[in-house]
PDB file of N, CA, C and O in Angstrom:
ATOM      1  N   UNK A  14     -16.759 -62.011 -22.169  1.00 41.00           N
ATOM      2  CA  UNK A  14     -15.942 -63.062 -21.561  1.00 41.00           C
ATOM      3  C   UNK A  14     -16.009 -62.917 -20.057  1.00 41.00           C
ATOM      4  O   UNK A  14     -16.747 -61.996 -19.706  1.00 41.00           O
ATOM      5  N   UNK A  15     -15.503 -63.505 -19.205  1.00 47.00           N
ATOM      6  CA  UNK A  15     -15.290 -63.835 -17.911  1.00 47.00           C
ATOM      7  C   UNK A  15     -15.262 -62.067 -17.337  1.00 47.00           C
ATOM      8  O   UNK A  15     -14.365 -61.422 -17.880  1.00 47.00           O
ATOM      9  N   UNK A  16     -15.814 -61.563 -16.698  1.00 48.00           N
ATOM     10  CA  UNK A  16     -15.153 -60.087 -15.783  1.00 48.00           C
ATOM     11  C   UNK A  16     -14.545 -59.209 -16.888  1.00 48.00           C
ATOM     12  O   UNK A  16     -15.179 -59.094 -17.937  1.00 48.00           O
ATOM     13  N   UNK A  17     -13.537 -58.670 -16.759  1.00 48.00           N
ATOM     14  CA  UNK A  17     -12.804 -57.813 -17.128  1.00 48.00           C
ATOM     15  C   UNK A  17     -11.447 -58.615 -17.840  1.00 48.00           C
ATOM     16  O   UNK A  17     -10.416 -57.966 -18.014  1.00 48.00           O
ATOM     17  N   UNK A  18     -11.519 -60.059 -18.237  1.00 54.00           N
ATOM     18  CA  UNK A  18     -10.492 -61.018 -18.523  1.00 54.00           C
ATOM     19  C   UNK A  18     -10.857 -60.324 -20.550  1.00 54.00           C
ATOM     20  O   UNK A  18     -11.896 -59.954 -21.098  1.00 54.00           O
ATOM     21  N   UNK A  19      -9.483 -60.443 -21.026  1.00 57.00           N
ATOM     22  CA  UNK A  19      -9.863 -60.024 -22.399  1.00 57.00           C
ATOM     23  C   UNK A  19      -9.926 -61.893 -22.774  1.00 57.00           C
ATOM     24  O   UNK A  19      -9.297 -62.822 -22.269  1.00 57.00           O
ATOM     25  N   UNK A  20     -10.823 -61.868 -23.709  1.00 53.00           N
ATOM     26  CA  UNK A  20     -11.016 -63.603 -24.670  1.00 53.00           C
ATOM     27  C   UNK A  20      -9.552 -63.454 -25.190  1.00 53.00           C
ATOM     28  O   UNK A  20      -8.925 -62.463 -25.567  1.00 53.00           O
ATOM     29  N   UNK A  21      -9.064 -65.396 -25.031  1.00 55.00           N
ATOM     30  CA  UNK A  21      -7.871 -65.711 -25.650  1.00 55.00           C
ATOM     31  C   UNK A  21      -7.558 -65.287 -27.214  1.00 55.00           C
ATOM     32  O   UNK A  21      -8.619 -65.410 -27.827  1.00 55.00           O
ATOM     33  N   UNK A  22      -6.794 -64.959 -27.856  1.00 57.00           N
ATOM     34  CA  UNK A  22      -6.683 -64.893 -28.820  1.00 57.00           C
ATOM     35  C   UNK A  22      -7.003 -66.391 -29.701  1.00 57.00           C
ATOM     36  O   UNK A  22      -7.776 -66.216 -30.644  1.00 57.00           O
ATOM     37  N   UNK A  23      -6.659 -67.402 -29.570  1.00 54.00           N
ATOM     38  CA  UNK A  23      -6.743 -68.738 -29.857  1.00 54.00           C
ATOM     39  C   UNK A  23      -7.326 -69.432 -29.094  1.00 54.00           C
ATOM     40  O   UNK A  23      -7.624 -69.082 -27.951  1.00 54.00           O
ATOM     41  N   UNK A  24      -7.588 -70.537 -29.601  1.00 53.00           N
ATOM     42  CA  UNK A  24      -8.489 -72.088 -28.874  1.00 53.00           C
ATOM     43  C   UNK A  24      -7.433 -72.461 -27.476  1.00 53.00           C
ATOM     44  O   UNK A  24      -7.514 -72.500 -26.248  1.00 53.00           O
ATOM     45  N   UNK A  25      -6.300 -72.725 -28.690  1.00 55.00           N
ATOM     46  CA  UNK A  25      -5.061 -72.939 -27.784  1.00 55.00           C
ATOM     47  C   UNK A  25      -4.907 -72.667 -26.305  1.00 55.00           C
ATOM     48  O   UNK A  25      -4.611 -73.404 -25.365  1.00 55.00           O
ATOM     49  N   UNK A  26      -5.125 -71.704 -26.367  1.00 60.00           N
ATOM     50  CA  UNK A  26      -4.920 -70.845 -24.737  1.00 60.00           C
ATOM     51  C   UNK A  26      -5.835 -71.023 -23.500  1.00 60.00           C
ATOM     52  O   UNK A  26      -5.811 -70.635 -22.332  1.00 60.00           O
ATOM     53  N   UNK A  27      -6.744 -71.867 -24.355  1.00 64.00           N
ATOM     54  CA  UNK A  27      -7.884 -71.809 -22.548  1.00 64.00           C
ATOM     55  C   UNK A  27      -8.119 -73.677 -22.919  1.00 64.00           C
ATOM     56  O   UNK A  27      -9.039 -74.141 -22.245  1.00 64.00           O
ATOM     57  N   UNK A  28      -7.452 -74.676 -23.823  1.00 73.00           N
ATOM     58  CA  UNK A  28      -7.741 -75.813 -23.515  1.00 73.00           C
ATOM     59  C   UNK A  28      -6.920 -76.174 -21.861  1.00 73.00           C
ATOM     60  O   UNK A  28      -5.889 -75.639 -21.452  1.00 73.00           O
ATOM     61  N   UNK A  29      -7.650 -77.096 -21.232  1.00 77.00           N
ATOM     62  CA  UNK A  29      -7.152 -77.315 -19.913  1.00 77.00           C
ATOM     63  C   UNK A  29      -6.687 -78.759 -20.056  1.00 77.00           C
ATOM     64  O   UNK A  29      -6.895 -79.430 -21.066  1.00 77.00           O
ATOM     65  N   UNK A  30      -6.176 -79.101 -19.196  1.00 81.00           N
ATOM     66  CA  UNK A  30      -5.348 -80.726 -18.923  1.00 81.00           C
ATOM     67  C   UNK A  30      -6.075 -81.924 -19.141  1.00 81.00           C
ATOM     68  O   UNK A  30      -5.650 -83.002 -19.555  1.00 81.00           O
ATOM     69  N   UNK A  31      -7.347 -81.566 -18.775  1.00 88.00           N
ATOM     70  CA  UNK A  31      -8.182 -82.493 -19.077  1.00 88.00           C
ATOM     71  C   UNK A  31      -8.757 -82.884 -20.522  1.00 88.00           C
ATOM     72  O   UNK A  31      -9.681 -83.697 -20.487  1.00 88.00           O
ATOM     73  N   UNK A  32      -8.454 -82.542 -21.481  1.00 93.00           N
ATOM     74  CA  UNK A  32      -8.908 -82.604 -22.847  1.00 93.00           C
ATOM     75  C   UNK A  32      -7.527 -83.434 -23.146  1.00 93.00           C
ATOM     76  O   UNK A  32      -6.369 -83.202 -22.801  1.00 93.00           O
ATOM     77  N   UNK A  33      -8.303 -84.872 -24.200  1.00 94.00           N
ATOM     78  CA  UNK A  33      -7.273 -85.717 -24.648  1.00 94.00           C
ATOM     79  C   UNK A  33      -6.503 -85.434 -26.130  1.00 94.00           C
ATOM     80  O   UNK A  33      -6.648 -84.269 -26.499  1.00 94.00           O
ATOM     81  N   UNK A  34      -5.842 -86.146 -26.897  1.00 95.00           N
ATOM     82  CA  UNK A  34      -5.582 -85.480 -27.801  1.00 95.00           C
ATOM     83  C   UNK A  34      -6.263 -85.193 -29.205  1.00 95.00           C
ATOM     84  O   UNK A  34      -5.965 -84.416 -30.113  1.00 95.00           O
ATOM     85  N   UNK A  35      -7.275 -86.098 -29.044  1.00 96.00           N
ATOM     86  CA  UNK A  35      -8.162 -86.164 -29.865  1.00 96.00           C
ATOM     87  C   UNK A  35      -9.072 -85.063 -30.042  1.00 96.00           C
ATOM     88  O   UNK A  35      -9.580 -84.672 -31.093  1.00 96.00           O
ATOM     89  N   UNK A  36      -9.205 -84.634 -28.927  1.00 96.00           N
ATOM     90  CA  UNK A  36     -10.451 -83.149 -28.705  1.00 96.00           C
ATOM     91  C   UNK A  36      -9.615 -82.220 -29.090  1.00 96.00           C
ATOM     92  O   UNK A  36      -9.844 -81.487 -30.052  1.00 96.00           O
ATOM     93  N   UNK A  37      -8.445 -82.155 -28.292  1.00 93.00           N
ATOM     94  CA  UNK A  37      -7.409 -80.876 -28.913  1.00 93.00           C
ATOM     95  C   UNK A  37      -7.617 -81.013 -30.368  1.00 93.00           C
ATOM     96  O   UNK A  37      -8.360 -80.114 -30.762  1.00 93.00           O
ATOM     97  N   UNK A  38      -7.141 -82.007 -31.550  1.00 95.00           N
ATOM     98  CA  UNK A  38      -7.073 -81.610 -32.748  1.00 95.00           C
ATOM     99  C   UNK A  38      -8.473 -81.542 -33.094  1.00 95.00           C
ATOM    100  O   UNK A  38      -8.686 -81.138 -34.237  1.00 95.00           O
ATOM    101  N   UNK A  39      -9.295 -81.780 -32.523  1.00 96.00           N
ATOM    102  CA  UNK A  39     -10.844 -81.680 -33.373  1.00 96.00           C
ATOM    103  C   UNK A  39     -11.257 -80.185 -33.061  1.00 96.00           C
ATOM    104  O   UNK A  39     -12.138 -79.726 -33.788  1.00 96.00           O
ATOM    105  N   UNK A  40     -10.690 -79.289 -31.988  1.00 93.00           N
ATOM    106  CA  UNK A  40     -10.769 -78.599 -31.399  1.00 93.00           C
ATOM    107  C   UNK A  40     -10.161 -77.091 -32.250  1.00 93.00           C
ATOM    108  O   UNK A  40     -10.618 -75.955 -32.378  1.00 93.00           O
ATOM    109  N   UNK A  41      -8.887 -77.797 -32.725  1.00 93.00           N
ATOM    110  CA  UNK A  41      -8.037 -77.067 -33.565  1.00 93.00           C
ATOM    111  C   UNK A  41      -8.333 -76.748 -35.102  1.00 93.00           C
ATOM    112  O   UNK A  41      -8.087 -75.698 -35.695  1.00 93.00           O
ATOM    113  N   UNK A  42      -9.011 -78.091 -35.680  1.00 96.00           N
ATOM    114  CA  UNK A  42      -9.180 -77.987 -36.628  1.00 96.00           C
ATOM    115  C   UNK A  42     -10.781 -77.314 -36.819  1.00 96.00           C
ATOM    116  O   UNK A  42     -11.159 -76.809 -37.877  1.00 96.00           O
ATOM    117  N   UNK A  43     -11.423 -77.393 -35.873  1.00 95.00           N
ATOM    118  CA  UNK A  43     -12.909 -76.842 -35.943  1.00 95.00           C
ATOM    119  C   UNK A  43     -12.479 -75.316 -35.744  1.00 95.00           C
ATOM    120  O   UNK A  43     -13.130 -74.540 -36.444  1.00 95.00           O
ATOM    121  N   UNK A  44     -11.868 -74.953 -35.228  1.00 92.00           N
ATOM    122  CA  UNK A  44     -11.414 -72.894 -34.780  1.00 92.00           C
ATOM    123  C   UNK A  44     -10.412 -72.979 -36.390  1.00 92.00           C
ATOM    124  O   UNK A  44     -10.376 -71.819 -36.799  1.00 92.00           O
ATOM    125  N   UNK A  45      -9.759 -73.756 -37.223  1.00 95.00           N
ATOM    126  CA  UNK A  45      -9.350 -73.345 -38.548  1.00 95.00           C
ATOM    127  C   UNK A  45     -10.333 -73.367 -39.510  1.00 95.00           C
ATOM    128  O   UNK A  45      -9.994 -72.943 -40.616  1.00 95.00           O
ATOM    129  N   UNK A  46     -11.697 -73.831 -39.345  1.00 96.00           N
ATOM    130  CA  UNK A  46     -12.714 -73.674 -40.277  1.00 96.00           C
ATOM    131  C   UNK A  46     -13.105 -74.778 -40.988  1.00 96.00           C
ATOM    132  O   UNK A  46     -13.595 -74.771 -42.117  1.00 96.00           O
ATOM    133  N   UNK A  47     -12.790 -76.078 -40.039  1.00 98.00           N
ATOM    134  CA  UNK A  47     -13.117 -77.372 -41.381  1.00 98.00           C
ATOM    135  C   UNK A  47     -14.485 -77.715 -40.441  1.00 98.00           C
ATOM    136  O   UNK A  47     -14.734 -77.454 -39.264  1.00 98.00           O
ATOM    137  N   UNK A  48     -15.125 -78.295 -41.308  1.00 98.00           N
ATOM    138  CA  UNK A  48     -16.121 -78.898 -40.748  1.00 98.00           C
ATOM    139  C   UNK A  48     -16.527 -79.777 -39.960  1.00 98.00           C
ATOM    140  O   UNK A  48     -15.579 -80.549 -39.818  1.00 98.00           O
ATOM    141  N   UNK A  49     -17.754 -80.271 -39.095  1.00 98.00           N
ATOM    142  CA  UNK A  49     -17.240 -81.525 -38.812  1.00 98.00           C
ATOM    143  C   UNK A  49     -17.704 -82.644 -39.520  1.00 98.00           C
ATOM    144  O   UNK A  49     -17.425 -83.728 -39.009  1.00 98.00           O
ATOM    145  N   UNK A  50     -18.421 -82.657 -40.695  1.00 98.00           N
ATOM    146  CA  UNK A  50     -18.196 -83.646 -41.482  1.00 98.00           C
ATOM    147  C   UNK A  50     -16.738 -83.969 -42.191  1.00 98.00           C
ATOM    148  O   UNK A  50     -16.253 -85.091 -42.335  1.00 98.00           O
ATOM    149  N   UNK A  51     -16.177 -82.750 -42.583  1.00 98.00           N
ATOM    150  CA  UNK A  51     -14.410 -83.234 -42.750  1.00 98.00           C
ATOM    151  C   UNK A  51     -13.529 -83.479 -41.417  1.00 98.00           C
ATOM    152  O   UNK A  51     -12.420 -84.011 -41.453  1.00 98.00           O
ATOM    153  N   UNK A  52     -14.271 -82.944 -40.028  1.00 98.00           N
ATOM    154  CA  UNK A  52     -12.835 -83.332 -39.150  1.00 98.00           C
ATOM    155  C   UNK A  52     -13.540 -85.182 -39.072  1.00 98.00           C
ATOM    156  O   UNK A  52     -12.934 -86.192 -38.715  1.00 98.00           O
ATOM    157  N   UNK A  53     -14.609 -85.082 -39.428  1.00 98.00           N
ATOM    158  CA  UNK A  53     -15.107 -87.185 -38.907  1.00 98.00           C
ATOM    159  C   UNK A  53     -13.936 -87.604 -39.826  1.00 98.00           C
ATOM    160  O   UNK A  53     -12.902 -88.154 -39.447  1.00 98.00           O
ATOM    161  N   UNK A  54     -14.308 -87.202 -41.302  1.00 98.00           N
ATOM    162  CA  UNK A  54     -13.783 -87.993 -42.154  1.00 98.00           C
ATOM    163  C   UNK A  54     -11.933 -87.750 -41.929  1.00 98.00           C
ATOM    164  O   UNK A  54     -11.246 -88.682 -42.348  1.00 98.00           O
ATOM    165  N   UNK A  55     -11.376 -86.852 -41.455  1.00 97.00           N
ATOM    166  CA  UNK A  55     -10.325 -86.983 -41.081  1.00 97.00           C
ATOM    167  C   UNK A  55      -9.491 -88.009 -39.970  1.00 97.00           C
ATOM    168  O   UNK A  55      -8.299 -88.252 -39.784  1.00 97.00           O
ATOM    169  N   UNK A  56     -10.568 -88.399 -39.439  1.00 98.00           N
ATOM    170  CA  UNK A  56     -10.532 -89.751 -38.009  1.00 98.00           C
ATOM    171  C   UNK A  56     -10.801 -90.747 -38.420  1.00 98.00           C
ATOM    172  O   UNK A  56     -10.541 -91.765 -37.779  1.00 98.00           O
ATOM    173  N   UNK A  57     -11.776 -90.812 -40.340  1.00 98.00           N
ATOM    174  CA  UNK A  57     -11.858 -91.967 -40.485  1.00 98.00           C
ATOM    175  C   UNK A  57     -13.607 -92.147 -39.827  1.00 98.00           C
ATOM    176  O   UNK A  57     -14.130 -93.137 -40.339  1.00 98.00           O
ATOM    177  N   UNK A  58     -14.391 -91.534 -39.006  1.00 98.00           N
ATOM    178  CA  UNK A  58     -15.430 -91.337 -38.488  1.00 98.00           C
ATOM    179  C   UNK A  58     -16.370 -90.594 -39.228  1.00 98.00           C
ATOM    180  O   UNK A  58     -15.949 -90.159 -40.299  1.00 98.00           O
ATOM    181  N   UNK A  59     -17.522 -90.341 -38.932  1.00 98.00           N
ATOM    182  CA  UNK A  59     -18.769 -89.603 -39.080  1.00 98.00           C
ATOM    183  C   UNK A  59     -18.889 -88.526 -38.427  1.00 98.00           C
ATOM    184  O   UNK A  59     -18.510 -88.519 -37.256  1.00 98.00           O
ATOM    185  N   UNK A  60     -19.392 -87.458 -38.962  1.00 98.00           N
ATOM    186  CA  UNK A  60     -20.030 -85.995 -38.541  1.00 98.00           C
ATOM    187  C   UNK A  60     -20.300 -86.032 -36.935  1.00 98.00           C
ATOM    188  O   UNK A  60     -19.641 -85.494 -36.045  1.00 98.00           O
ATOM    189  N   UNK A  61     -21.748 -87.023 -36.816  1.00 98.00           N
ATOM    190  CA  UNK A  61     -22.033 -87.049 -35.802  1.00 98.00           C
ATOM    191  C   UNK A  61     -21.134 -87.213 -34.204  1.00 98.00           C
ATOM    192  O   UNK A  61     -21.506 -86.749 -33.126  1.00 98.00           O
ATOM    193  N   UNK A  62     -19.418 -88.305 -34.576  1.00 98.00           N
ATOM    194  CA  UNK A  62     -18.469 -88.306 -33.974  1.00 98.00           C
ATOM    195  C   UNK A  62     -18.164 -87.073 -33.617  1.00 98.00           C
ATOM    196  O   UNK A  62     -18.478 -86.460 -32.597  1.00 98.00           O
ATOM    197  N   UNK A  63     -17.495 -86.736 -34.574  1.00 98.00           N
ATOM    198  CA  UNK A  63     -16.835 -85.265 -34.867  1.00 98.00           C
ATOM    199  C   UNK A  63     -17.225 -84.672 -33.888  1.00 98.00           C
ATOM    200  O   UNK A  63     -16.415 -84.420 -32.995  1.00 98.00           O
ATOM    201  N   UNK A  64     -18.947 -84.174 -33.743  1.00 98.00           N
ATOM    202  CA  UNK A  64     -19.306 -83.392 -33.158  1.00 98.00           C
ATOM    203  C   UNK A  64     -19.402 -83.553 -31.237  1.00 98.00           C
ATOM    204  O   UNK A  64     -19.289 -82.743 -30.317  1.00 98.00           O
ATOM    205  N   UNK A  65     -19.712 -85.298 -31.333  1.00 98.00           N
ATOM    206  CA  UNK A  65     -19.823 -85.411 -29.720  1.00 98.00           C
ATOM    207  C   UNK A  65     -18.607 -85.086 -29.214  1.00 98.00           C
ATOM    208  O   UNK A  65     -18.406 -84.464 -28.171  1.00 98.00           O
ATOM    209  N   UNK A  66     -17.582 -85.632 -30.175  1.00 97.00           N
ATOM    210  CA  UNK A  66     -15.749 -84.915 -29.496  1.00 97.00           C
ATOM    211  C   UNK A  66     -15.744 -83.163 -29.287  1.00 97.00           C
ATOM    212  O   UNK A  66     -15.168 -82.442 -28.473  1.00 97.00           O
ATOM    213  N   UNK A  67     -16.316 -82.986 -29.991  1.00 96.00           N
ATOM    214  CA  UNK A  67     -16.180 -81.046 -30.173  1.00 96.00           C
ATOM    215  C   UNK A  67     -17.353 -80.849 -28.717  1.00 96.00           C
ATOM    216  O   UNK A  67     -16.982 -80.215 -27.729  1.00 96.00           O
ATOM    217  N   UNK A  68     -18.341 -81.297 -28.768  1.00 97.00           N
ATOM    218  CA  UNK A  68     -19.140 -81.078 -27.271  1.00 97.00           C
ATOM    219  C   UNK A  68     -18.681 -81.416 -26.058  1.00 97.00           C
ATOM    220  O   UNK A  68     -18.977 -80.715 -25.090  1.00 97.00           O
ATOM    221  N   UNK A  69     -17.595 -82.957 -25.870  1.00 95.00           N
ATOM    222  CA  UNK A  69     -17.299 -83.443 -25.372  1.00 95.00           C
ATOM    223  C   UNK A  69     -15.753 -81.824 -24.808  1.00 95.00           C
ATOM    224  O   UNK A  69     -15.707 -81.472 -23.629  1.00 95.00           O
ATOM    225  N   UNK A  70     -15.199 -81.454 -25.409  1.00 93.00           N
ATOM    226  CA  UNK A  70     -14.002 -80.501 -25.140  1.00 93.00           C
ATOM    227  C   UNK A  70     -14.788 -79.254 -24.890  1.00 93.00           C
ATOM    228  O   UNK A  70     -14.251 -78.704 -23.929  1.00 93.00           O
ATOM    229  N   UNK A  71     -15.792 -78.563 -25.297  1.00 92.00           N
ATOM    230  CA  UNK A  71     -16.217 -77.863 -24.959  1.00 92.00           C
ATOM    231  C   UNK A  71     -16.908 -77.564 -23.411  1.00 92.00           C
ATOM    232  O   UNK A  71     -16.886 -76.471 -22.844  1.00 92.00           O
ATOM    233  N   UNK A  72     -17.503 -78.777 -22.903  1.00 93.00           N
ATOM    234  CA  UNK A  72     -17.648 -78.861 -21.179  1.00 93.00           C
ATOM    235  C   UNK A  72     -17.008 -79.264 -20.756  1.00 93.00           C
ATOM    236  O   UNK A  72     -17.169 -79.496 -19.558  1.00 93.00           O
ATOM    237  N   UNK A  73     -15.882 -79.629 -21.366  1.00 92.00           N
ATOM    238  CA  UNK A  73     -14.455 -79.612 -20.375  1.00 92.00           C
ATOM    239  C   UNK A  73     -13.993 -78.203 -20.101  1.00 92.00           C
ATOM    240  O   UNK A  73     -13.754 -77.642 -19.031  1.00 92.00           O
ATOM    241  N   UNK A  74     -13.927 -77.751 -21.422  1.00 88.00           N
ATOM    242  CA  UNK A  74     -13.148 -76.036 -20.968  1.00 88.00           C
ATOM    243  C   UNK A  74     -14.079 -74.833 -20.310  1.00 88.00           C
ATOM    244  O   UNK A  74     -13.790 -73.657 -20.089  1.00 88.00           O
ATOM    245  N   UNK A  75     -15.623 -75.763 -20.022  1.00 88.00           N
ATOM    246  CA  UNK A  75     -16.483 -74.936 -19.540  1.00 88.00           C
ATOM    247  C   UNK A  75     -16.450 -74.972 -18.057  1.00 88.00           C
ATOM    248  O   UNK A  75     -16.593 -73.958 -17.374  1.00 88.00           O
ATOM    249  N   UNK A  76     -16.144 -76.858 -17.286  1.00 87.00           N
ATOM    250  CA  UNK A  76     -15.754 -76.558 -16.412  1.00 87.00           C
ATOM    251  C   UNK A  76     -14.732 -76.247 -15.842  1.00 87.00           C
ATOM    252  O   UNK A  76     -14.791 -75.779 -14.705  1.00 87.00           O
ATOM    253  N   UNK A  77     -13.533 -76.432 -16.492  1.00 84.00           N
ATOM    254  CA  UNK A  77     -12.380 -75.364 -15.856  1.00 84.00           C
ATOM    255  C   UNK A  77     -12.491 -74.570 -15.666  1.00 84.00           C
ATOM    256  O   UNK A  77     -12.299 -74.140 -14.528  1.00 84.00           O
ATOM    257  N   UNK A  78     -12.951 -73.703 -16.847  1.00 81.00           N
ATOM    258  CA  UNK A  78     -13.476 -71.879 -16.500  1.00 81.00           C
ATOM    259  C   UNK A  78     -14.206 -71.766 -14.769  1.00 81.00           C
ATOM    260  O   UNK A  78     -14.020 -70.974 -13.845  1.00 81.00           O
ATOM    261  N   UNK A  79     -14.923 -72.758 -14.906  1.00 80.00           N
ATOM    262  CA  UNK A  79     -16.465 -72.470 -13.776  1.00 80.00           C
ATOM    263  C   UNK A  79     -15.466 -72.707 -12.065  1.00 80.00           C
ATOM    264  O   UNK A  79     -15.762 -72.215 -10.976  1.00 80.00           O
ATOM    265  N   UNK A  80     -14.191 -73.683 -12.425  1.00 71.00           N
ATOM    266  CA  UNK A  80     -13.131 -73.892 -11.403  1.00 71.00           C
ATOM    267  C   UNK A  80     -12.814 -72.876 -10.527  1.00 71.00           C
ATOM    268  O   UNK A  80     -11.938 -73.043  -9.678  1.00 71.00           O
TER     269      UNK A  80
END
């Protein structure tokens, strides 16, 4: 992880302000182990959704870190 920083215990802890609420739960439910063919179908969407939201939160919390 970052320096001498210990990794968050949870997802929870390093999402930043900028992630909407949609990424948070796709976010949440992808670190509890569902897939993203079940988080699409949970939105009512497709896999492929699923996943641009999960990429889409992931370079968000990449550039905060890089902040």
């Amino acid at each position: 992880f970052l320096g001498s920083q210990q990794p968050p215990d949870n997802i929870q802890d390093i999402q930043p302000d900028t992630l909407d609420a949609i990424e948070k739960e796709v976010l949440k439910m992808r670190s509890s182990g569902y897939t993203m063919k079940e988080i699409g179908e949970n939105f009512s969407r497709s896999r492929g959704w699923a996943n641009e939201k999960f990429k889409s939160a992931i370079n968000k919390i990449k550039e905060a870190i890089d902040d």
